[in-house]
Short mmCIF file of N, CA and C in Angstrom, two decimals:
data_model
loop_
_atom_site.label_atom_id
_atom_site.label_comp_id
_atom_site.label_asym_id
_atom_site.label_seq_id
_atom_site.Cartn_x
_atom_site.Cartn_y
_atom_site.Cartn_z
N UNK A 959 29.14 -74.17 -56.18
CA UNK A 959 29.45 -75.26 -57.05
C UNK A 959 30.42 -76.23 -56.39
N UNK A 960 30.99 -75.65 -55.11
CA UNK A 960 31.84 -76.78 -55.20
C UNK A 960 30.87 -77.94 -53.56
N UNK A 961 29.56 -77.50 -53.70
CA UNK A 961 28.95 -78.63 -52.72
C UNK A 961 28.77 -79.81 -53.67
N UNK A 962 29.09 -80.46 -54.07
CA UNK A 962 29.19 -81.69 -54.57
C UNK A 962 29.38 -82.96 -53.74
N UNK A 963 28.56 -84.54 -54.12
CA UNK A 963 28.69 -85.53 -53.04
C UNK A 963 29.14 -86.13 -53.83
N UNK A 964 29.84 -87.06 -53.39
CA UNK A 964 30.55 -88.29 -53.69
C UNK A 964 29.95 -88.82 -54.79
N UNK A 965 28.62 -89.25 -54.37
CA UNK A 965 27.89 -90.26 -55.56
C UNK A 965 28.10 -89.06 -57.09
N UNK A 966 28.09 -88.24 -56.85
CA UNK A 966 28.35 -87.04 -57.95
C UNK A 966 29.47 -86.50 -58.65
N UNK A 967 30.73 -86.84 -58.18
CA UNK A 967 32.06 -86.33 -57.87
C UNK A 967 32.06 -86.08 -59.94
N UNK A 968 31.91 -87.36 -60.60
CA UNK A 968 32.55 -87.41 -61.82
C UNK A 968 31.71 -86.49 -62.96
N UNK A 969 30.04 -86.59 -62.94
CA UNK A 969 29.57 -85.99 -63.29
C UNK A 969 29.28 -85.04 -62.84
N UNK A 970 29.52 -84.15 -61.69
CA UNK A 970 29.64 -82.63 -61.37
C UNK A 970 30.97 -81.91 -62.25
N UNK A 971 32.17 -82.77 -62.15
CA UNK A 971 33.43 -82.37 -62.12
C UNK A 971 33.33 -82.28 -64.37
N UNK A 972 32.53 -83.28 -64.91
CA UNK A 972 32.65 -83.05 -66.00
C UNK A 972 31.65 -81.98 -66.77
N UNK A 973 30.70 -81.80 -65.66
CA UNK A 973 29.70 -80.57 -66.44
C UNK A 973 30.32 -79.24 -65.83
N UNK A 974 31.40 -79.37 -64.53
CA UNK A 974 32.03 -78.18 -64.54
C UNK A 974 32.99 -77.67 -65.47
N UNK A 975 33.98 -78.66 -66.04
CA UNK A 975 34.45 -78.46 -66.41
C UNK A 975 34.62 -78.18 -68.18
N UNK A 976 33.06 -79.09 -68.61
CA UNK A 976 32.52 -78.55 -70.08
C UNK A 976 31.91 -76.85 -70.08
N UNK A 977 31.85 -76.43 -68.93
CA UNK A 977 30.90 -75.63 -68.96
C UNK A 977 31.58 -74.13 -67.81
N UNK A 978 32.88 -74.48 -67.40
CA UNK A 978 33.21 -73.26 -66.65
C UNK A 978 33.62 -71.91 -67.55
N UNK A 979 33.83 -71.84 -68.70
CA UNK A 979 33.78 -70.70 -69.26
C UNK A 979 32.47 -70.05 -69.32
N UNK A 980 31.39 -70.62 -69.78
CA UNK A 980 30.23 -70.26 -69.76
C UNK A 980 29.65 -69.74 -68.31
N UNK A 981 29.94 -70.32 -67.25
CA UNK A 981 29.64 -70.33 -66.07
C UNK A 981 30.20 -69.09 -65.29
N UNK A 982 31.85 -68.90 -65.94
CA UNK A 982 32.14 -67.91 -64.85
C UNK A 982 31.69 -66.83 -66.04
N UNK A 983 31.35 -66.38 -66.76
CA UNK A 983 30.93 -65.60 -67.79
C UNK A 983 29.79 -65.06 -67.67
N UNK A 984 29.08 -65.63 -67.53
CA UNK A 984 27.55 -65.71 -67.39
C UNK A 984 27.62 -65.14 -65.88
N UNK A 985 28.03 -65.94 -64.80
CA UNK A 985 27.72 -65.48 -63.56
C UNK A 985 28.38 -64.02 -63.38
N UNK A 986 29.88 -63.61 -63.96
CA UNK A 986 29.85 -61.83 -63.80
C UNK A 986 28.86 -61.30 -64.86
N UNK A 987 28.28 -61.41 -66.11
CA UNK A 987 27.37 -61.05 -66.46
C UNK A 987 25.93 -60.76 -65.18
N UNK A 988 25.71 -61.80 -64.76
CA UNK A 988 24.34 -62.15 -64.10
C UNK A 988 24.38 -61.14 -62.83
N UNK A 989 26.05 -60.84 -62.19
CA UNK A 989 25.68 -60.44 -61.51
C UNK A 989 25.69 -58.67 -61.44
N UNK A 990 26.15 -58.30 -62.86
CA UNK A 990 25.93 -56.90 -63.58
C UNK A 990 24.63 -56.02 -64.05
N UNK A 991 24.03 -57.40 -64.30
CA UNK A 991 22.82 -57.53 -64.44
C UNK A 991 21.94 -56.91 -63.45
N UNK A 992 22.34 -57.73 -62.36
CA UNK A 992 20.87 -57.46 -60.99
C UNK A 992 21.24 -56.30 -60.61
N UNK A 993 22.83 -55.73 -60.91
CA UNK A 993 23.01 -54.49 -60.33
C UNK A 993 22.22 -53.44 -61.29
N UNK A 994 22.38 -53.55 -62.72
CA UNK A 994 21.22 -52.75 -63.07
C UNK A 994 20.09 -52.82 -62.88
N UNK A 995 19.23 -53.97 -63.20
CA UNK A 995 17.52 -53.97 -62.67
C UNK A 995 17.84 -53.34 -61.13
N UNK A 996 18.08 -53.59 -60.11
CA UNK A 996 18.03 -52.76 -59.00
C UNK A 996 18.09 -51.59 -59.30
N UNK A 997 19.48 -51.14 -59.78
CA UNK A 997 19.23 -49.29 -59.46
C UNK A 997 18.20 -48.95 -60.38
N UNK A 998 17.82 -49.43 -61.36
CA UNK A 998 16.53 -49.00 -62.58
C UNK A 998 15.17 -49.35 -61.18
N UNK A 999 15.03 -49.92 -60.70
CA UNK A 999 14.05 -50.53 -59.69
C UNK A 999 14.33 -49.14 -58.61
N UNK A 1000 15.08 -48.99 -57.62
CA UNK A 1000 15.37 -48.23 -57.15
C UNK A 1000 14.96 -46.86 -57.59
N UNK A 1001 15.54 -46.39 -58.93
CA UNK A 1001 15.24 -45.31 -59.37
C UNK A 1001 13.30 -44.81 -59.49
N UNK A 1002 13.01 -46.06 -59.71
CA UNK A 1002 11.48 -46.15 -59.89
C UNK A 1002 10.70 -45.47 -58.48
N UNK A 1003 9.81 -44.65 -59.22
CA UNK A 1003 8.42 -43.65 -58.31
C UNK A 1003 7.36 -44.70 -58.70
N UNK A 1004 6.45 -45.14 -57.55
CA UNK A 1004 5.14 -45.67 -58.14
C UNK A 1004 4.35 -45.26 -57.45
N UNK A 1005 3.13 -45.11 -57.82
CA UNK A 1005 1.91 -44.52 -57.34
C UNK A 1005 1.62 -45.60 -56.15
N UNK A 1006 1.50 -45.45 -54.98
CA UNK A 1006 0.74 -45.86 -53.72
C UNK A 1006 -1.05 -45.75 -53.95
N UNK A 1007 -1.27 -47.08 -54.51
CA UNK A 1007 -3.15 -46.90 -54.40
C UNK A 1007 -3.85 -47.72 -53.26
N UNK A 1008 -5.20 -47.68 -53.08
CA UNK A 1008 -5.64 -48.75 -52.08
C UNK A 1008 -5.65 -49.87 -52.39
N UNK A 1009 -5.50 -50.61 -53.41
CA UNK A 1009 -5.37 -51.36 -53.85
C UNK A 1009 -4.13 -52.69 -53.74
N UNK A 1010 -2.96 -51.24 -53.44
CA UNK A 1010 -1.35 -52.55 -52.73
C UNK A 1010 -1.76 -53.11 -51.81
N UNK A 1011 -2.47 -52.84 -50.47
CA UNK A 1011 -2.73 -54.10 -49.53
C UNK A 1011 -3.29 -55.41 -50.04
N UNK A 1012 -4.43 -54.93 -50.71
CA UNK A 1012 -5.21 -56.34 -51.19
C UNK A 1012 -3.74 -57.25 -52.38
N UNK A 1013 -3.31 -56.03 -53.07
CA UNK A 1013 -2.36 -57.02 -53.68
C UNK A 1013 -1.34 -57.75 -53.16
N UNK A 1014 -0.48 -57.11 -51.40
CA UNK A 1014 0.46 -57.89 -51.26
C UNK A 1014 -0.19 -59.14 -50.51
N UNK A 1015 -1.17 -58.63 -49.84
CA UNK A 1015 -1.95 -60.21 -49.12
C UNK A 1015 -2.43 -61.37 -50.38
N UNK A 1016 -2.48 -61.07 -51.35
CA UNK A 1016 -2.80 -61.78 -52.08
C UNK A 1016 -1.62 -62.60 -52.57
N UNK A 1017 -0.45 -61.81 -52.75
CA UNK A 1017 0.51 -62.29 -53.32
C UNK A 1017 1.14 -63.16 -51.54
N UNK A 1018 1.19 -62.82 -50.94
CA UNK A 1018 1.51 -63.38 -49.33
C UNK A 1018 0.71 -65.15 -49.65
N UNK A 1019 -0.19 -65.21 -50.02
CA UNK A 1019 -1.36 -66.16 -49.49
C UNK A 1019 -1.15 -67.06 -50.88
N UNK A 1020 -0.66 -66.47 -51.92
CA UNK A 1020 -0.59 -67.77 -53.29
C UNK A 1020 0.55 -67.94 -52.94
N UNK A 1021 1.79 -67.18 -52.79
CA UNK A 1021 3.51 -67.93 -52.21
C UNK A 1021 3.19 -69.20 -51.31
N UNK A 1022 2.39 -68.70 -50.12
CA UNK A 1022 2.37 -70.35 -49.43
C UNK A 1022 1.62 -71.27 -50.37
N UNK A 1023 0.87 -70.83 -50.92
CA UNK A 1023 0.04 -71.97 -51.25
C UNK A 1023 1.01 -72.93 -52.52
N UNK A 1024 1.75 -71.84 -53.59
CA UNK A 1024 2.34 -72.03 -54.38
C UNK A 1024 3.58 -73.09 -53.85
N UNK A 1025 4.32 -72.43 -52.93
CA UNK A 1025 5.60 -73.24 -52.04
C UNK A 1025 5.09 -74.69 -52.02
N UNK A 1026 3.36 -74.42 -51.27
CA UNK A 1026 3.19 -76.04 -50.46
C UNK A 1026 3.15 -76.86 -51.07
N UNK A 1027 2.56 -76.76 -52.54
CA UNK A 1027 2.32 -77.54 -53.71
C UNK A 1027 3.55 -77.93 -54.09
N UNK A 1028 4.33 -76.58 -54.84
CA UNK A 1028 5.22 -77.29 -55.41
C UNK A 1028 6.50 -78.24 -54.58
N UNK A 1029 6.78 -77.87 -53.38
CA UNK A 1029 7.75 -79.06 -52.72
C UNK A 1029 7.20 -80.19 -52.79
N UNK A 1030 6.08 -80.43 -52.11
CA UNK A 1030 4.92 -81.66 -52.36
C UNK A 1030 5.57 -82.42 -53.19
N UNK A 1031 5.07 -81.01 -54.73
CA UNK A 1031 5.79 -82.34 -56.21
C UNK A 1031 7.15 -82.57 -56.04
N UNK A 1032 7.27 -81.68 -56.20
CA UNK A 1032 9.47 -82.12 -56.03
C UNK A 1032 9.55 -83.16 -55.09
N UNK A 1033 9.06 -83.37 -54.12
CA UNK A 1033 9.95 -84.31 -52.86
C UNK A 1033 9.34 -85.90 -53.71
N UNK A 1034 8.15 -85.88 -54.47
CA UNK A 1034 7.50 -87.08 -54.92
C UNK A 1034 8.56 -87.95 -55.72
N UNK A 1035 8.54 -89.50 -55.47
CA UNK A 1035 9.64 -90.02 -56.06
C UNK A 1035 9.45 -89.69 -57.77
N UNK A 1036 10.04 -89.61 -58.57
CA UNK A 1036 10.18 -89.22 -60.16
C UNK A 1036 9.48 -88.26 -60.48
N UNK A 1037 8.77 -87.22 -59.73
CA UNK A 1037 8.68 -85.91 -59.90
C UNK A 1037 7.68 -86.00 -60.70
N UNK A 1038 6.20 -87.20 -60.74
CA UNK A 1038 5.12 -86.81 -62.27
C UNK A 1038 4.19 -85.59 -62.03
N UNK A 1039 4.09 -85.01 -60.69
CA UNK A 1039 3.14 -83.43 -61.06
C UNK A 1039 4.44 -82.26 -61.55
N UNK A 1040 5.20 -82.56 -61.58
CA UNK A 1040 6.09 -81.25 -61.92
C UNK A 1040 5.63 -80.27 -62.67
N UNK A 1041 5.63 -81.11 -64.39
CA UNK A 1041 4.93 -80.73 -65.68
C UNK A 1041 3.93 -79.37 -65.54
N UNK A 1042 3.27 -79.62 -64.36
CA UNK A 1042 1.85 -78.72 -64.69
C UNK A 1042 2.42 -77.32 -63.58
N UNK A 1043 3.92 -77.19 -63.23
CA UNK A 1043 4.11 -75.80 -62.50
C UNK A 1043 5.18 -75.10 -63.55
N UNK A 1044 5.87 -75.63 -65.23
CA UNK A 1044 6.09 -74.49 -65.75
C UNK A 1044 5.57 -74.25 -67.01
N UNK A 1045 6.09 -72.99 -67.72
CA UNK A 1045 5.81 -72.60 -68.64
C UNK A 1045 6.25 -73.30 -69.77
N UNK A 1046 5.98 -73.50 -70.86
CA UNK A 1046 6.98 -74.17 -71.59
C UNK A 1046 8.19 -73.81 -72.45
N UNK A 1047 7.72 -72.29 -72.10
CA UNK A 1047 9.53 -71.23 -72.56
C UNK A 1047 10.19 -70.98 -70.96
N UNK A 1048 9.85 -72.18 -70.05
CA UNK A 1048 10.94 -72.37 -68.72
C UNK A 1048 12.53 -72.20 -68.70
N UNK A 1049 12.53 -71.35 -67.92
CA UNK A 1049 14.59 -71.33 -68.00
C UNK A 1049 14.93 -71.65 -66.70
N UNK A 1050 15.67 -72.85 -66.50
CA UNK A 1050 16.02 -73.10 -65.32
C UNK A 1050 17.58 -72.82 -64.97
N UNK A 1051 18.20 -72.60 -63.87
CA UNK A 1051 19.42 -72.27 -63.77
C UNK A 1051 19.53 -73.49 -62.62
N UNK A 1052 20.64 -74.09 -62.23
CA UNK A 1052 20.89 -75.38 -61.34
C UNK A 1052 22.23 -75.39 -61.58
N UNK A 1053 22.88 -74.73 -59.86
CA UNK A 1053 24.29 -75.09 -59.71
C UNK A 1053 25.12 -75.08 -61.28
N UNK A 1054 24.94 -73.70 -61.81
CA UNK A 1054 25.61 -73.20 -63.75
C UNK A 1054 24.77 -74.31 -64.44
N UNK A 1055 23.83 -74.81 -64.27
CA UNK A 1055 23.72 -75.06 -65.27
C UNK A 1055 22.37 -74.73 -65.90
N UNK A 1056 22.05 -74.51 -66.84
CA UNK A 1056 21.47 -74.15 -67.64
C UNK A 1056 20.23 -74.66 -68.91
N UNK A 1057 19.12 -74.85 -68.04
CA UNK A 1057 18.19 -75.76 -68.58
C UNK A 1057 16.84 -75.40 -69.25
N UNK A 1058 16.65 -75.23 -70.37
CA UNK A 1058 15.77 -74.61 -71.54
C UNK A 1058 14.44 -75.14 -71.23
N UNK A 1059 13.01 -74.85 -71.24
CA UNK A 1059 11.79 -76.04 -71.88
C UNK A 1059 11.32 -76.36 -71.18
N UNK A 1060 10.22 -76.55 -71.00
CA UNK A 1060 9.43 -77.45 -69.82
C UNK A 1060 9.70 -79.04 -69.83
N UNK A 1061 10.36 -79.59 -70.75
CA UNK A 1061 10.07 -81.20 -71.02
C UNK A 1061 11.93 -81.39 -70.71
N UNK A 1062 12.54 -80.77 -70.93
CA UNK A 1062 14.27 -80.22 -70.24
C UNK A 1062 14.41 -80.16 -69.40
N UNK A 1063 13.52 -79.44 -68.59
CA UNK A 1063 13.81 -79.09 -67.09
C UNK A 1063 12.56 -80.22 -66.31
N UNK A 1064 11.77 -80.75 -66.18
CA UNK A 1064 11.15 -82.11 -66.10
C UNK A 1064 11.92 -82.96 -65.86
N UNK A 1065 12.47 -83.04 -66.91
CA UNK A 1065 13.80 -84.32 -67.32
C UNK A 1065 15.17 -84.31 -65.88
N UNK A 1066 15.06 -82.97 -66.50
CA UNK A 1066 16.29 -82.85 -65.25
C UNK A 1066 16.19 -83.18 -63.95
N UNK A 1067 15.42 -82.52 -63.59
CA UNK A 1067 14.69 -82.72 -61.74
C UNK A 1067 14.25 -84.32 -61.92
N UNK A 1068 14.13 -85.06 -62.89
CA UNK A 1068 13.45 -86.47 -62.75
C UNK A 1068 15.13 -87.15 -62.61
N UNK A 1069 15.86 -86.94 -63.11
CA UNK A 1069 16.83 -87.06 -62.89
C UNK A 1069 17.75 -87.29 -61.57
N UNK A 1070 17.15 -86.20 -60.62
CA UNK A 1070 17.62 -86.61 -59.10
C UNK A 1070 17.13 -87.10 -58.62
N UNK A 1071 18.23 -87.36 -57.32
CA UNK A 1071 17.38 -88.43 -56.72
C UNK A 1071 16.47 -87.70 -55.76
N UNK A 1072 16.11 -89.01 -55.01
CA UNK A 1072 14.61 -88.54 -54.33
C UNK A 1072 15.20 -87.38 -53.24
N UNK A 1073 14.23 -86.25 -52.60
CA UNK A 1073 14.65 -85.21 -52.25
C UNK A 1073 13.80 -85.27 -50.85
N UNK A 1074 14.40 -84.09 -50.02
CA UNK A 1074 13.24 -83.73 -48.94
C UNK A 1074 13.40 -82.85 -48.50
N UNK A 1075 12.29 -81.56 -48.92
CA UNK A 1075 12.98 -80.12 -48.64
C UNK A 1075 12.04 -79.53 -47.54
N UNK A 1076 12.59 -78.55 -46.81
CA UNK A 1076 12.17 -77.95 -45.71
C UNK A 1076 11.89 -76.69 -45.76
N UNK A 1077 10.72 -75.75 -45.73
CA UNK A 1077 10.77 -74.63 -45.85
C UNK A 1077 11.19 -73.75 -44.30
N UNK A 1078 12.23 -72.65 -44.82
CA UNK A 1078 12.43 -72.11 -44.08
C UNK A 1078 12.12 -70.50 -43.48
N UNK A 1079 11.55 -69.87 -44.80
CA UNK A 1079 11.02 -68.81 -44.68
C UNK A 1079 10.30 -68.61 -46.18
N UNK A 1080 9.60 -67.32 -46.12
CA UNK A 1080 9.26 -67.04 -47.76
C UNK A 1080 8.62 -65.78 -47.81
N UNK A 1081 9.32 -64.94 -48.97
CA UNK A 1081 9.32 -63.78 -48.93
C UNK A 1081 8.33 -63.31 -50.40
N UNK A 1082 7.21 -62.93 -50.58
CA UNK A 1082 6.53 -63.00 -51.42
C UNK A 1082 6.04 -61.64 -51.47
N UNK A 1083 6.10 -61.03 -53.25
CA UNK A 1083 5.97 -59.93 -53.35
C UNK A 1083 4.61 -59.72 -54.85
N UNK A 1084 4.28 -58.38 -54.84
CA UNK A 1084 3.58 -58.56 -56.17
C UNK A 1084 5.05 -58.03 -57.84
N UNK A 1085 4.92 -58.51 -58.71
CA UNK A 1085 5.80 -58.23 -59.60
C UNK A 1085 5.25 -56.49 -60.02
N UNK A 1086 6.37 -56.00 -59.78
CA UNK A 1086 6.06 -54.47 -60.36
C UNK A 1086 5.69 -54.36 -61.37
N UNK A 1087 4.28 -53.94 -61.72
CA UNK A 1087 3.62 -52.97 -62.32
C UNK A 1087 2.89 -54.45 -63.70
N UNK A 1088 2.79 -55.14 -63.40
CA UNK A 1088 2.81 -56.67 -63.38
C UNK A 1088 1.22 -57.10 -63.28
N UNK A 1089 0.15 -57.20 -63.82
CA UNK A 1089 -1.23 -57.24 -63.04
C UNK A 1089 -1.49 -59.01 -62.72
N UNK A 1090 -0.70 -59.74 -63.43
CA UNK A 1090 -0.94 -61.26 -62.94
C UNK A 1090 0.57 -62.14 -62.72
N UNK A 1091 1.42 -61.38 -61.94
CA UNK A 1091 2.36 -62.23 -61.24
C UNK A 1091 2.95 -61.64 -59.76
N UNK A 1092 3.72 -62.60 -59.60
CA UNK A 1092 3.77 -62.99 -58.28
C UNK A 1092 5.70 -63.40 -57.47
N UNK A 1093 6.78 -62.80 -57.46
CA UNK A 1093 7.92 -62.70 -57.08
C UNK A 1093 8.03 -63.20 -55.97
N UNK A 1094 8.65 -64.81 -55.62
CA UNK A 1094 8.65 -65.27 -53.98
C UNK A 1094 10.00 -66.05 -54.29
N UNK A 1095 10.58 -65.24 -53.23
CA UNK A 1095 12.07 -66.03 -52.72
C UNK A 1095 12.17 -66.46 -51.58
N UNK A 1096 12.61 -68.10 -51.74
CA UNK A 1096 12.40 -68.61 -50.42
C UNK A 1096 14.07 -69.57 -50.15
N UNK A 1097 14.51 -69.84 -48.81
CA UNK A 1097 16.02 -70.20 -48.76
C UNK A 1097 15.53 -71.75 -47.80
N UNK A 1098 14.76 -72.94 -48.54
CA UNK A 1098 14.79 -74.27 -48.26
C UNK A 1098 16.34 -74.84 -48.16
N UNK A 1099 16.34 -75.67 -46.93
CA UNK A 1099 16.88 -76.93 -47.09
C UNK A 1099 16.41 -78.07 -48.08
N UNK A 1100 17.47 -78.63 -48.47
CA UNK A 1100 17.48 -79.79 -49.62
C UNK A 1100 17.74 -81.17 -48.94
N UNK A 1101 17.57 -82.00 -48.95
CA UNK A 1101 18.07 -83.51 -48.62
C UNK A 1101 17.69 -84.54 -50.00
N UNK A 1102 18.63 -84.41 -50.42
CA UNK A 1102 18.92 -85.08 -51.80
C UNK A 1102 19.08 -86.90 -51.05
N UNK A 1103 18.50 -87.91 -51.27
CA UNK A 1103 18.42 -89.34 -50.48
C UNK A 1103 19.29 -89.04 -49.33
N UNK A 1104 20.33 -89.55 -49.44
CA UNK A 1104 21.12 -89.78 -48.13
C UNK A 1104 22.29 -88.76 -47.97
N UNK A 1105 22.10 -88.18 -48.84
CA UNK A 1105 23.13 -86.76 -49.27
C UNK A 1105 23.21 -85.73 -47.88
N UNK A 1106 24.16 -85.17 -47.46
CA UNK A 1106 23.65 -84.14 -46.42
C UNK A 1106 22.69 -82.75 -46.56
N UNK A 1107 22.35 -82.36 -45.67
CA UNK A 1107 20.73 -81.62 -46.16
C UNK A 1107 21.91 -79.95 -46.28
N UNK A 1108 21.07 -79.52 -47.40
CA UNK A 1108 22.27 -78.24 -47.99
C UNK A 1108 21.22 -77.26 -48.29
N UNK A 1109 21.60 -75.90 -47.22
CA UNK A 1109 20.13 -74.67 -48.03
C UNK A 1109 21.05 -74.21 -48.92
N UNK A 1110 20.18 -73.65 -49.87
CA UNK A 1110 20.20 -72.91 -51.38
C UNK A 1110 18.80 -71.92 -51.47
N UNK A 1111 19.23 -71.19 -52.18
CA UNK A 1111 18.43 -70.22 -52.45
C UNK A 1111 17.75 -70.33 -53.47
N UNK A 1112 16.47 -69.83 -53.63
CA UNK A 1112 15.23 -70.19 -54.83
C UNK A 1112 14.44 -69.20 -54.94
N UNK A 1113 14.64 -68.94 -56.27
CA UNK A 1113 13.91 -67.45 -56.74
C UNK A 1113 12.58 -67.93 -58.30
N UNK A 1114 11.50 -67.72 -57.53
CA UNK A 1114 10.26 -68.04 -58.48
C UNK A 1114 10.03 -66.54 -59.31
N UNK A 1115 9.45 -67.02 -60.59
CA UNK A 1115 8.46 -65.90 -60.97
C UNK A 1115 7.30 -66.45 -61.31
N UNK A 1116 5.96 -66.19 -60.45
CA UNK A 1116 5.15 -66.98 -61.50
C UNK A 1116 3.98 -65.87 -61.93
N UNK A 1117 3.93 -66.27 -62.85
CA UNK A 1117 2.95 -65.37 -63.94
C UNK A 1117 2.26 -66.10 -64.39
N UNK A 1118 0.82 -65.65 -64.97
CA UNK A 1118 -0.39 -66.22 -65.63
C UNK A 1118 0.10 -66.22 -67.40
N UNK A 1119 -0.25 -66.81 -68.39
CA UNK A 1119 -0.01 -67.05 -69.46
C UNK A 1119 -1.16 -66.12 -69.97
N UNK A 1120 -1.21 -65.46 -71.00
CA UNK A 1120 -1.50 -64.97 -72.17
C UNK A 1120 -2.05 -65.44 -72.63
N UNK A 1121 -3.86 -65.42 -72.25
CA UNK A 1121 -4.89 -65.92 -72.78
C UNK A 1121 -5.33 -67.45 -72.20
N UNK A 1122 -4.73 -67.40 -71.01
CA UNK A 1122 -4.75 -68.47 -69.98
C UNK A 1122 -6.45 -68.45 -69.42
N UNK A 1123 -7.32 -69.19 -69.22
CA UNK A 1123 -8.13 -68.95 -68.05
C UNK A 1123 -8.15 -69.05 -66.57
N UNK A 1124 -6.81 -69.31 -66.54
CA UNK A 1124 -6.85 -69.32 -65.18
C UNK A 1124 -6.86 -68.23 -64.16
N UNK A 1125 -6.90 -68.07 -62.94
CA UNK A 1125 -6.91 -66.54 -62.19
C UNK A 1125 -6.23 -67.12 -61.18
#
C-alpha cells in the first residue's frame, strides 16, 4: 500500500485512511485464513486417477489462453471487454480495497488509467475436487500511463456458472 504515485497521493492517502481499520483487520484475518485452507489442503489424501494429466494440461492451456485475453482487455483504453470475464457475485480485492459486483468492479478498473502489463510467468492448476474450474497465479508487471512499471501479484479463480453452456 504504500506504492502510491504522485498523481494519486490524495486519493490513495484518503481511501487509506477511511479504510485502515478495515484493512489491517481483514488482512490479519486473510492471512489466518490461508493458514487454515492450507493445512486443511495439506491434510487432504486424493485419489491419483488417469485422468490428472489430461486435467492439468488442460488447466495449463486455458491459464494462457485465459491470461492472453484478459490483459488484452485490461491494457484496452476504458476497459469495454472487461464485463464478459466476471461473475456477477465478483469480489475484487485492489491494494485493501474492496470491490463487490460485476458492474463495481468494471467501474473500478474503468477508472484507471490506461495500463500495460507484462506477463511474467503463470502457474495454473486444476481447483481441487472442482470438475469446472481452474486456479492460476500469475506475478505481471503493471505500467499504469506514465506511472513506473510495479509487479504485483494476481490470483484468479475461474469457474463455469451453474447451468452455464459454456465448456
Amino acid at each position: 500500500m504504500q506504492q502510491r504515485s504522485s498523481n494519486f497521493d490524495s486519493t490513495d492517502k484518503s481511501l487509506m485512511e477511511g479504510n485502515l481499520e478495515r484493512i489491517m483487520t481483514g488482512s490479519l484475518f486473510q492471512v489466518v485464513l490461508m493458514i487454515a485452507v492450507a493445512t486443511v489442503q495439506m491434510g487432504q489424501t486424493t485419489e491419483v486417477t488417469g485422468n490428472d494429466d489430461e486435467l492439468w494440461k488442460t488447466a495449463s492451456e486455458a491459464g494462457e489462453k485465459f491470461s492472453a485475453l484478459y490483459y488484452r482487455a485490461f491494457d484496452k483504453p476504458n476497459r469495454p471487454d472487461l464485463p464478459g470475464f466476471f461473475m456477477d457475485n465478483v469480489v475484487l480485492l485492489w491494494n485493501g480495497n474492496r470491490v463487490e459486483g460485476q458492474q463495481l468492479v468494471v467501474d473500478f478498473f474503468s477508472k484507471l488509467p490506461d495500463s500495460t502489463c507484462t506477463l511474467h510467468s503463470l502457474s495454473c492448476q486444476p481447483v481441487h475436487r472442482a470438475e469446472f474450474g481452474i486456479d492460476y497465479n500469475d506475478p505481471p508487471s503493471l505500467r499504469l500511463q506514465a506511472i513506473s512499471r510495479k509487479v504485483f501479484s494476481h490470483v484468479t479463480y475461474t469457474v463455469t456458472e451453474i447451468g452455464s453452456n459454456s465448456e
